Short mmCIF file of C-alpha atoms in Angstrom, two decimals:
data_model
loop_
_atom_site.label_atom_id
_atom_site.label_comp_id
_atom_site.label_asym_id
_atom_site.label_seq_id
_atom_site.Cartn_x
_atom_site.Cartn_y
_atom_site.Cartn_z
CA MET A 774 15.59 -7.25 4.49
CA THR A 775 16.95 -5.24 7.83
CA ARG A 776 17.88 -8.49 9.43
CA PHE A 777 19.81 -9.80 6.39
CA LEU A 778 21.83 -6.35 6.22
CA ALA A 779 22.46 -6.60 10.05
CA MET A 780 23.69 -10.15 9.37
CA GLU A 781 26.03 -9.56 6.22
CA GLU A 782 27.59 -6.59 7.16
CA PRO A 783 29.36 -7.53 10.56
CA LEU A 784 29.65 -11.11 9.72
CA LEU A 785 30.17 -12.10 6.18
CA HIS A 786 31.47 -8.79 5.15
CA SER A 787 33.85 -8.88 8.09
CA LEU A 788 34.99 -12.39 7.65
CA TYR A 789 35.46 -11.96 3.88
CA TYR A 790 37.38 -8.67 3.93
CA PHE A 791 39.23 -8.63 7.11
CA TYR A 792 39.93 -12.12 8.32
CA LEU A 793 39.99 -14.32 5.18
CA ARG A 794 43.78 -14.34 4.87
CA ASP A 795 44.28 -15.45 8.58
CA LEU A 796 41.97 -18.50 8.23
CA PRO A 797 42.88 -22.21 7.30
CA PRO A 798 42.49 -22.67 3.31
CA GLY A 799 39.50 -24.87 3.77
CA HIS A 800 37.76 -22.33 6.25
CA ALA A 801 38.67 -19.53 3.94
CA GLU A 802 37.19 -21.29 0.86
CA THR A 803 33.67 -21.91 2.83
CA ILE A 804 33.75 -18.16 3.70
CA ARG A 805 34.63 -17.02 0.35
CA THR A 806 32.05 -19.23 -1.31
CA ALA A 807 29.35 -18.36 1.41
CA TYR A 808 30.04 -14.54 0.75
CA GLU A 809 29.60 -15.19 -3.23
CA GLY A 810 26.42 -17.19 -2.39
CA TRP A 811 25.01 -14.20 -0.38
CA ALA A 812 25.98 -11.69 -3.15
CA ASP A 813 24.14 -13.84 -5.54
CA ILE A 814 21.04 -13.81 -3.25
CA GLN A 815 21.19 -9.98 -2.71
CA TYR A 816 21.70 -9.47 -6.28
CA ARG A 817 18.45 -11.36 -7.13
CA MET A 818 16.52 -8.96 -4.77
CA PRO A 819 14.57 -6.18 -6.45
CA PRO A 820 16.47 -3.03 -6.99
CA CYS A 821 14.65 -1.07 -4.20
CA LEU A 822 15.94 -3.49 -1.79
CA HIS A 823 19.58 -3.15 -2.80
CA TRP A 824 21.60 -1.13 -0.32
CA GLN A 825 25.05 -1.54 -1.99
CA GLU A 826 26.71 -2.97 -4.80
CA MET A 827 28.49 -6.21 -4.12
CA ALA A 828 31.57 -7.61 -6.12
CA VAL A 829 29.88 -10.80 -7.30
CA ARG A 830 27.20 -10.72 -9.86
CA ARG A 831 25.80 -13.83 -11.33
CA ALA A 832 22.00 -13.20 -12.18
CA PRO A 833 20.37 -10.70 -14.21
CA ARG A 834 18.86 -8.00 -12.14
CA PRO A 835 15.06 -8.42 -11.45
CA ARG A 836 12.65 -5.98 -12.95
CA ASP A 837 11.86 -2.66 -11.23
CA ARG A 838 8.98 -3.17 -8.91
CA GLU A 839 9.45 -0.18 -6.82
CA GLY A 840 6.16 1.08 -7.83
CA TYR A 841 3.95 -1.81 -7.01
CA THR A 842 1.42 -1.27 -3.97
CA LEU A 843 0.05 -4.12 -2.19
CA LEU A 844 -3.50 -3.61 -0.83
CA GLY A 845 -5.58 -5.63 1.65
CA ARG A 846 -9.29 -5.91 2.38
CA GLY A 847 -10.87 -2.53 2.07
CA GLY A 848 -7.93 -1.39 0.27
CA ALA A 849 -5.60 -1.00 3.41
CA PRO A 850 -1.88 -0.82 2.27
CA LEU A 851 0.27 -3.72 3.30
CA THR A 852 4.01 -4.15 3.42
CA ARG A 853 5.07 -5.29 -0.16
CA LEU A 854 6.48 -8.66 -0.56
CA HIS A 855 8.66 -9.51 -3.66
CA ALA A 856 8.84 -12.99 -5.34
CA VAL A 857 12.73 -13.75 -5.76
CA GLU A 858 13.91 -17.12 -7.15
CA MET A 859 16.32 -18.37 -4.56
CA ASN A 860 19.47 -20.33 -6.03
CA ALA A 861 19.51 -23.65 -4.12
CA GLU A 862 23.35 -23.78 -4.55
CA SER A 863 23.63 -20.41 -2.81
CA ILE A 864 21.44 -21.60 0.08
CA ALA A 865 23.47 -24.78 0.55
CA VAL A 866 26.70 -22.78 0.63
CA LEU A 867 25.29 -20.48 3.32
CA LYS A 868 24.27 -23.46 5.38
CA ALA A 869 27.76 -25.01 5.21
CA CYS A 870 29.10 -21.77 6.26
CA HIS A 871 26.63 -21.62 9.13
CA ALA A 872 27.69 -25.07 9.98
CA LEU A 873 31.26 -24.25 9.97
CA LEU A 874 30.74 -21.06 12.06
CA VAL A 875 28.99 -22.97 14.74
CA GLU A 876 31.54 -25.49 15.15
CA ALA A 877 34.22 -22.84 15.29
CA GLU A 878 32.18 -20.81 17.91
CA SER A 879 31.58 -24.26 19.80
CA ASP A 880 35.26 -25.26 19.84
CA GLY A 881 36.33 -21.47 20.99
CA VAL A 882 39.83 -22.06 19.59
CA GLY A 883 41.49 -21.23 16.29
CA PRO A 884 41.50 -18.30 13.95
CA LEU A 885 38.01 -18.55 12.94
CA ALA A 886 36.82 -18.78 16.57
CA ARG A 887 38.78 -15.83 17.24
CA ALA A 888 37.38 -13.73 14.47
CA LEU A 889 34.10 -14.47 15.34
CA GLY A 890 34.78 -13.50 18.79
CA GLU A 891 36.16 -10.18 17.69
CA ILE A 892 33.10 -9.61 15.42
CA ALA A 893 30.78 -10.35 18.36
CA GLU A 894 32.55 -7.85 20.53
CA HIS A 895 29.52 -5.36 19.86
CA GLY A 896 27.09 -7.67 21.96
CA ARG A 897 25.37 -9.34 18.90
CA ASN A 898 25.19 -13.17 18.39
CA THR A 899 25.89 -12.63 14.53
CA VAL A 900 26.05 -16.55 14.17
CA ASP A 901 22.51 -16.95 15.43
CA ASP A 902 21.53 -14.10 13.34
CA PHE A 903 22.82 -16.02 10.32
CA ARG A 904 21.00 -19.06 11.11
CA ARG A 905 17.86 -17.04 11.26
CA VAL A 906 18.41 -15.53 7.88
CA VAL A 907 19.10 -18.87 6.23
CA ASP A 908 15.84 -20.23 7.82
CA VAL A 909 13.92 -17.21 6.25
CA LEU A 910 15.26 -17.79 2.97
CA GLN A 911 14.28 -21.25 3.14
CA LEU A 912 10.45 -20.52 3.87
CA GLN A 913 8.01 -21.46 1.03
CA ALA A 914 5.50 -18.67 0.21
CA PRO A 915 1.82 -19.91 -0.18
CA PRO A 916 1.49 -20.71 -4.02
CA ARG A 917 -1.64 -18.46 -4.65
CA LEU A 918 -0.17 -15.53 -2.88
CA LEU A 919 3.25 -15.98 -4.80
CA GLY A 920 1.28 -16.46 -8.17
CA SER A 921 -0.28 -12.81 -7.50
CA LEU A 922 3.10 -11.44 -6.82
CA ARG A 923 4.48 -12.96 -9.88
CA ARG A 924 2.01 -11.34 -11.94
CA ALA A 925 2.82 -7.83 -10.41
CA ALA A 926 4.48 -5.51 -12.97
CA PRO A 927 5.23 -8.27 -15.75
CA ALA A 928 6.56 -5.25 -17.90
CA GLY A 929 8.07 -3.14 -15.12
CA ARG A 930 6.04 -1.13 -12.77
CA ALA A 931 2.48 -1.86 -11.36
CA THR A 932 0.27 0.57 -9.56
CA ALA A 933 -1.51 -2.02 -7.30
CA ILE A 934 -2.26 -5.28 -6.20
CA SER A 935 -5.30 -6.21 -4.20
CA LEU A 936 -5.36 -9.47 -2.22
CA ASP A 937 -8.77 -11.32 -1.53
CA GLY A 938 -9.63 -12.69 1.85
CA THR A 939 -8.00 -15.86 1.25
CA GLN A 940 -4.75 -14.40 -0.10
CA GLN A 941 -4.75 -11.86 2.81
CA ALA A 942 -5.11 -14.70 5.32
CA GLU A 943 -2.27 -16.33 3.58
CA TYR A 944 -0.22 -13.12 3.51
CA GLU A 945 -0.66 -12.80 7.34
CA ALA A 946 0.31 -16.32 8.04
CA PHE A 947 3.54 -16.28 5.88
CA CYS A 948 4.51 -12.85 7.37
CA ASP A 949 4.05 -14.28 10.82
CA ARG A 950 6.25 -17.12 9.94
CA ILE A 951 9.04 -14.73 8.77
CA VAL A 952 8.68 -12.59 12.04
CA ARG A 953 8.87 -15.67 14.22
CA THR A 954 11.61 -17.04 12.41
CA LEU A 955 13.71 -13.83 12.68
CA SER A 956 12.56 -12.84 16.28
CA ALA A 957 13.51 -16.49 17.61
CA GLY A 958 11.43 -16.43 20.70
CA ASP A 959 12.26 -12.72 21.67
CA ARG A 960 8.76 -11.06 22.48
CA PHE A 961 10.14 -7.49 22.14
CA THR A 962 11.79 -8.20 18.81
CA TYR A 963 8.73 -10.17 17.57
CA ALA A 964 6.56 -7.22 18.43
CA MET A 965 8.67 -4.82 16.55
CA HIS A 966 9.11 -7.10 13.53
CA ARG A 967 5.30 -7.72 13.48
CA ALA A 968 4.54 -4.09 13.31
CA LEU A 969 6.14 -3.84 9.86
CA TYR A 970 3.60 -6.23 8.65
CA PHE A 971 0.23 -5.75 10.44
#
């Protein structure tokens, strides 16, 4: 979630609130739709992962699973995962927005390219961060592991879910895919992200 927040605040938030009026109508509409799609995705996240209230709300809030604990072999605590149904339309508008941003960044001219340049002045490649986040949102969790997580706290809170050996192997492989996607070949970033899960 950290990478999601790091992407949204400087990029979509800034484009939506500070640059939208300066963009051509087609670009502004793509940015607006992507921001609404991002808001829909964030709103579907469990309450324990929300960091701010967004203006757009389309889905019911997920049940509170803040009390759930994920345990591996021998009772070792693991970083919690949350099963969240992603809206395919929201993912599609984020992908369309990313394609627009890549094109503007590549062209290097026009209001959108200037906005991206100003946003990136702090030394971060926010467009590439955006790509990585969209890639992670499209990862499919292993079905057995996903089934266990969906059974967590059906009526609210749960105390613990213990993974068997097969599920833990799936958990580790899935978390590694997330970390590799977010880190994009940066060994230091990979090591830092990996430490969150292993």
